[in-house]
PDB file of C-alpha atoms in Angstrom:
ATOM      1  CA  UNK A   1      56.013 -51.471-170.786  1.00 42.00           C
ATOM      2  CA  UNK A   2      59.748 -50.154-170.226  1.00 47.00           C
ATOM      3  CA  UNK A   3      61.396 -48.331-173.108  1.00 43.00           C
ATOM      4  CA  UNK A   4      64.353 -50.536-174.012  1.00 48.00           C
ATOM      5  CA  UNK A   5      67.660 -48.123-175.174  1.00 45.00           C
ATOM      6  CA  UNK A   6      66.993 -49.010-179.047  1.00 49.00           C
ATOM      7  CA  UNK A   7      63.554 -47.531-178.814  1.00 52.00           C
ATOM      8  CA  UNK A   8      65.104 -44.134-177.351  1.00 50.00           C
ATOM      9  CA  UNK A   9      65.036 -41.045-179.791  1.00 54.00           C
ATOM     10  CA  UNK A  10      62.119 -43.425-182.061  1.00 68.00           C
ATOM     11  CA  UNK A  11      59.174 -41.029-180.337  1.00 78.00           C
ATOM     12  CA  UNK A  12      57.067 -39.141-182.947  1.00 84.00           C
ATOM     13  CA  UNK A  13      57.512 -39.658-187.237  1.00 84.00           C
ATOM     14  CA  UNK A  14      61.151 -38.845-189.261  1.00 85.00           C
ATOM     15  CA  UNK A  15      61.819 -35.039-190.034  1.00 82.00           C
ATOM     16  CA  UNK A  16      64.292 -33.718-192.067  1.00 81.00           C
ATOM     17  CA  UNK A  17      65.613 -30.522-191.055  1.00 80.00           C
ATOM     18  CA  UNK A  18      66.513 -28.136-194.209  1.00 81.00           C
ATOM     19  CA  UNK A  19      70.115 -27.702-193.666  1.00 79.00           C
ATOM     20  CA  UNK A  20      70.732 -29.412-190.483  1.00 80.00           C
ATOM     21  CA  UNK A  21      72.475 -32.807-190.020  1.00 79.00           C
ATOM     22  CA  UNK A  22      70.885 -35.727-187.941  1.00 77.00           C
ATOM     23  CA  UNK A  23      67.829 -37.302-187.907  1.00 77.00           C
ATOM     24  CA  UNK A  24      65.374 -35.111-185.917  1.00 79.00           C
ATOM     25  CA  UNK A  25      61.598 -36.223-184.833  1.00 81.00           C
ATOM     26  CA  UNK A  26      58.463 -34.353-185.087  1.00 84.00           C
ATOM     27  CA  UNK A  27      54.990 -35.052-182.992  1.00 85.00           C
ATOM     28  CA  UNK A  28      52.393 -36.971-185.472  1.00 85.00           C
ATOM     29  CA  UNK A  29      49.854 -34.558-183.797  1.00 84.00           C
ATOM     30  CA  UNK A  30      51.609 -31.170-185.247  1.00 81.00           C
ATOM     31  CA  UNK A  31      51.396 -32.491-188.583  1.00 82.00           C
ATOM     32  CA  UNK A  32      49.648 -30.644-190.929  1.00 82.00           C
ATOM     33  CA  UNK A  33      48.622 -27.784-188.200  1.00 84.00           C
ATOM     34  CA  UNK A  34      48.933 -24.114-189.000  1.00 86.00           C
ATOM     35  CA  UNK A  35      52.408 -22.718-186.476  1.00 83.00           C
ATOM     36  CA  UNK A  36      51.131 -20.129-184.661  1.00 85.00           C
ATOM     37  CA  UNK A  37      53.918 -18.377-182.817  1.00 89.00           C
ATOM     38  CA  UNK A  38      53.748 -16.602-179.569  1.00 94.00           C
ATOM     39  CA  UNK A  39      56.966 -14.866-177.237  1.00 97.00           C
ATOM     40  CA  UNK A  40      57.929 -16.823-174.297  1.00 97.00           C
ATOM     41  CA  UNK A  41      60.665 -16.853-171.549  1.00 97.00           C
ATOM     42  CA  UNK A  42      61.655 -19.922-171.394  1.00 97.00           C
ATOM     43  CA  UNK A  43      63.722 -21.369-168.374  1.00 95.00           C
ATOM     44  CA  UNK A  44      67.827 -22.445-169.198  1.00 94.00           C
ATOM     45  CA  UNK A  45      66.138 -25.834-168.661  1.00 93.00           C
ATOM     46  CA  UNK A  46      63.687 -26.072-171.632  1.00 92.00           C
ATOM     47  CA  UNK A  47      64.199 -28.925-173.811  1.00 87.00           C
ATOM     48  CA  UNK A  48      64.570 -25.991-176.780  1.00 88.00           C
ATOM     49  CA  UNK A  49      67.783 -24.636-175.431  1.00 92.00           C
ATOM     50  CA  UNK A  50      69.886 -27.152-173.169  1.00 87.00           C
ATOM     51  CA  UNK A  51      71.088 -28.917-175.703  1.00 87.00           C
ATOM     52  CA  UNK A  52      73.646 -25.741-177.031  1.00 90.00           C
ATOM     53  CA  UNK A  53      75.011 -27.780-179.964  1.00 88.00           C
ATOM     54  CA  UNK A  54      71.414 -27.915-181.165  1.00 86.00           C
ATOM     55  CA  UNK A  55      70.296 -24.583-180.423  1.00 90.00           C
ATOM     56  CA  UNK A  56      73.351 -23.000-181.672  1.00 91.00           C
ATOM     57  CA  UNK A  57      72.844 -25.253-185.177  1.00 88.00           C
ATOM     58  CA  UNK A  58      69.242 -24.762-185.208  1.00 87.00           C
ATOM     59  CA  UNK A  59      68.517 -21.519-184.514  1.00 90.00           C
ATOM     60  CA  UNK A  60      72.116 -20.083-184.237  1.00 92.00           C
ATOM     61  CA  UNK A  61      71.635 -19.106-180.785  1.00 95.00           C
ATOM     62  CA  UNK A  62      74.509 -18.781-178.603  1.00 95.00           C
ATOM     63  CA  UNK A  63      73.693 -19.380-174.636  1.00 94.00           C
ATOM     64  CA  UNK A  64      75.137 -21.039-171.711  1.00 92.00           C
ATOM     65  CA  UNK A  65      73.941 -21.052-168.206  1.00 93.00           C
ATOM     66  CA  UNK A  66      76.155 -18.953-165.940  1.00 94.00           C
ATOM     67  CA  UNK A  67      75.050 -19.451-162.983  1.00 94.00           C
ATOM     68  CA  UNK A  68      78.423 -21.564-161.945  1.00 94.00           C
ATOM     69  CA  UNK A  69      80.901 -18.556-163.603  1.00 95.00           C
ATOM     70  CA  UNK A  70      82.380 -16.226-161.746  1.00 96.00           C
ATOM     71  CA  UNK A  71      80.147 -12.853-162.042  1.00 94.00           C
ATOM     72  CA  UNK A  72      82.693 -10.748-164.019  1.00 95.00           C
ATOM     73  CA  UNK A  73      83.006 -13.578-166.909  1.00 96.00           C
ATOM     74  CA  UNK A  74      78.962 -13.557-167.096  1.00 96.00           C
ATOM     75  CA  UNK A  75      77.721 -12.648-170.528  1.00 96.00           C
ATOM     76  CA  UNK A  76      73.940 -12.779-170.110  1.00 96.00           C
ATOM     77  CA  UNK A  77      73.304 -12.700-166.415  1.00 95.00           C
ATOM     78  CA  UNK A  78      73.486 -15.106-163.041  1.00 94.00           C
ATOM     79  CA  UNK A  79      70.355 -17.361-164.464  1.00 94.00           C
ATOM     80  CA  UNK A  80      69.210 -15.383-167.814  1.00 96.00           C
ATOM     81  CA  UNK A  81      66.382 -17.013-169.734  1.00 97.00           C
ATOM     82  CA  UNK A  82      66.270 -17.127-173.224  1.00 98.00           C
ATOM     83  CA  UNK A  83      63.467 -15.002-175.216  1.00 98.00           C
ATOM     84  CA  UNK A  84      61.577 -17.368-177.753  1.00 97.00           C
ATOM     85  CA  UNK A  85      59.865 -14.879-180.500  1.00 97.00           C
ATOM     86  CA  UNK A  86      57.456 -17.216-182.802  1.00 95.00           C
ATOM     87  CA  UNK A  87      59.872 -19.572-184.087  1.00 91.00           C
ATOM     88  CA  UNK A  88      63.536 -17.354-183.134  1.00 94.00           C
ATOM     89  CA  UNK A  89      65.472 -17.476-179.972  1.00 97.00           C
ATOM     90  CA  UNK A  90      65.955 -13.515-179.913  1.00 97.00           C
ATOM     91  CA  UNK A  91      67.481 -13.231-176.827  1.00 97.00           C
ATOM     92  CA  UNK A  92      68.410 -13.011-173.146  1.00 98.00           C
ATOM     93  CA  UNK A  93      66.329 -11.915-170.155  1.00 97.00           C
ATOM     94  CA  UNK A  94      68.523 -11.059-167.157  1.00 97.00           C
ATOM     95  CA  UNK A  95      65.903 -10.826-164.215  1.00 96.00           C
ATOM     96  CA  UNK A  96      65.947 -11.409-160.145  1.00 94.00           C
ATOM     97  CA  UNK A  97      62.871 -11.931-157.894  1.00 95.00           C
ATOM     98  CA  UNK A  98      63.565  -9.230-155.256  1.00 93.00           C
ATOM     99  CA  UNK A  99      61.471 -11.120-153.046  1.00 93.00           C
ATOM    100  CA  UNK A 100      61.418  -8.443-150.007  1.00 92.00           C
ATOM    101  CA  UNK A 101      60.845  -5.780-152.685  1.00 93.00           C
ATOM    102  CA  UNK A 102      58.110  -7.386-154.104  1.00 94.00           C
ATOM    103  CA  UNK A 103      59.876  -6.536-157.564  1.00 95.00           C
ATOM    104  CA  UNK A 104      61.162  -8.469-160.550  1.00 96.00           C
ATOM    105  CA  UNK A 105      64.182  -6.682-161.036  1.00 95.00           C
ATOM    106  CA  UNK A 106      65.016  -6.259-164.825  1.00 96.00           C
ATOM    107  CA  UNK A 107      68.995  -6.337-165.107  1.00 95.00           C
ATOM    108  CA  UNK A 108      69.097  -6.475-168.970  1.00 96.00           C
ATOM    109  CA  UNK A 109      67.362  -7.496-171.835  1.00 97.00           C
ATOM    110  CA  UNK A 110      70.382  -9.053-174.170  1.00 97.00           C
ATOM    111  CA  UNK A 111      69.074  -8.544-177.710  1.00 97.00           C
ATOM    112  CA  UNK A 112      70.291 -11.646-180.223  1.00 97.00           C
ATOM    113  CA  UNK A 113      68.822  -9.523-183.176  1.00 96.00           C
ATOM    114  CA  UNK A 114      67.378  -5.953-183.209  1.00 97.00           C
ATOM    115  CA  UNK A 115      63.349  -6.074-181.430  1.00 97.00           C
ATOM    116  CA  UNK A 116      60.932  -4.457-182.921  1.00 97.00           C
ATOM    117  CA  UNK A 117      58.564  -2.896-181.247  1.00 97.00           C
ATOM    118  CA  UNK A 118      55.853  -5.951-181.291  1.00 96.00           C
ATOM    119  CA  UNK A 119      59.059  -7.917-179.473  1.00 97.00           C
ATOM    120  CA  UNK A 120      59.359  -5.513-176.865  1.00 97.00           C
ATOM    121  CA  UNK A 121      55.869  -5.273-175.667  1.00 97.00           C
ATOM    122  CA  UNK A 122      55.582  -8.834-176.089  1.00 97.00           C
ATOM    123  CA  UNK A 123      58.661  -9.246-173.705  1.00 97.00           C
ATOM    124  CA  UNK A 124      57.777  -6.350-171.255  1.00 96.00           C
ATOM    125  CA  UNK A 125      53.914  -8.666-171.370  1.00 97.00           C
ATOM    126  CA  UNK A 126      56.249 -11.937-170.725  1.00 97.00           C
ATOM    127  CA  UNK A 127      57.717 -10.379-168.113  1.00 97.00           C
ATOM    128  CA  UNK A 128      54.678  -8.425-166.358  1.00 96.00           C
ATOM    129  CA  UNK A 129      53.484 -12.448-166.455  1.00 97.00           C
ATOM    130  CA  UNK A 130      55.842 -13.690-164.712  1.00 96.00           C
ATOM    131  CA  UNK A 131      56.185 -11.352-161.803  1.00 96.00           C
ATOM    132  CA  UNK A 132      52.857 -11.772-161.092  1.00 96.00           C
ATOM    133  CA  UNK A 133      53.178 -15.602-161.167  1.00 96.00           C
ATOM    134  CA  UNK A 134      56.086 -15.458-158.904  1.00 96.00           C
ATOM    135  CA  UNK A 135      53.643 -13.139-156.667  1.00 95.00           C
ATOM    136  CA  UNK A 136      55.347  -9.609-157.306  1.00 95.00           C
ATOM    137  CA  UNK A 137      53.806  -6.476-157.098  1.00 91.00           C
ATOM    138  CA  UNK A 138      55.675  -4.839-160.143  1.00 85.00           C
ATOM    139  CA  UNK A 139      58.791  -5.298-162.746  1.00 89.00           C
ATOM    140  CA  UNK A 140      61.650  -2.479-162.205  1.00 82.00           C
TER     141      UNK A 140
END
């Protein structure tokens, strides 16, 4: 059955977010369940981030893809992904798959709010994962 436009935005049960505006919607099946956080890159894509009005009101995270600006007007990096720390957007990962090198090349690491230790390794782990899902040998 098609979703007619009325039904879009009616997925999952009526949430109120403390101190945010809208009406927001929450999956019936993480009802109840204990949040267990975890750190995560996630890609300038994710449903978490490109919506920067959101993010910026939810989480007061300031991003924007840069691929399309000029490289001295970049803030964060050519295609930086955002650093999701339990339930925080922390920060920025600037990063490039040096394909020849067999390196993920580290640029920066744009720090929202001060890491902690815990954050760091947990990045450095995020980012030892994904060079050796892109097939890399190490992360420089």
């Amino acid at each position: 059955m098609p979703i007619e436009p009325t039904d879009v935005g009616e997925v999952g049960e009526p949430a109120a977010v403390e101190g945010v505006k809208g009406e927001w919607r929450v999956d019936p099946a993480a009802l109840g369940q204990e949040f267990e956080g975890r750190t995560a890159l996630l890609s300038p894509f994710d449903r978490l981030v490109y919506d920067r009005a959101r993010a910026q009101e939810l989480f007061d995270f300031d991003y924007t893809l840069e691929m399309y600006k000029p490289a001295a007007k970049r803030r964060w990096g050519y295609f930086a992904l955002p650093v999701l720390h339990h339930d925080r957007l922390v920060g920025k990962v600037d990063a490039l798959a040096h394909r020849d090198a067999s390196v993920l090349r580290v640029n920066a690491i744009h720090e929202d709010v001060k890491f902690t230790r815990a954050m760091t390794r947990a990045v450095r782990a995020e980012l030892d994962d994904l060079a050796s899902w892109l097939e890399l040998e190490a992360v420089a």
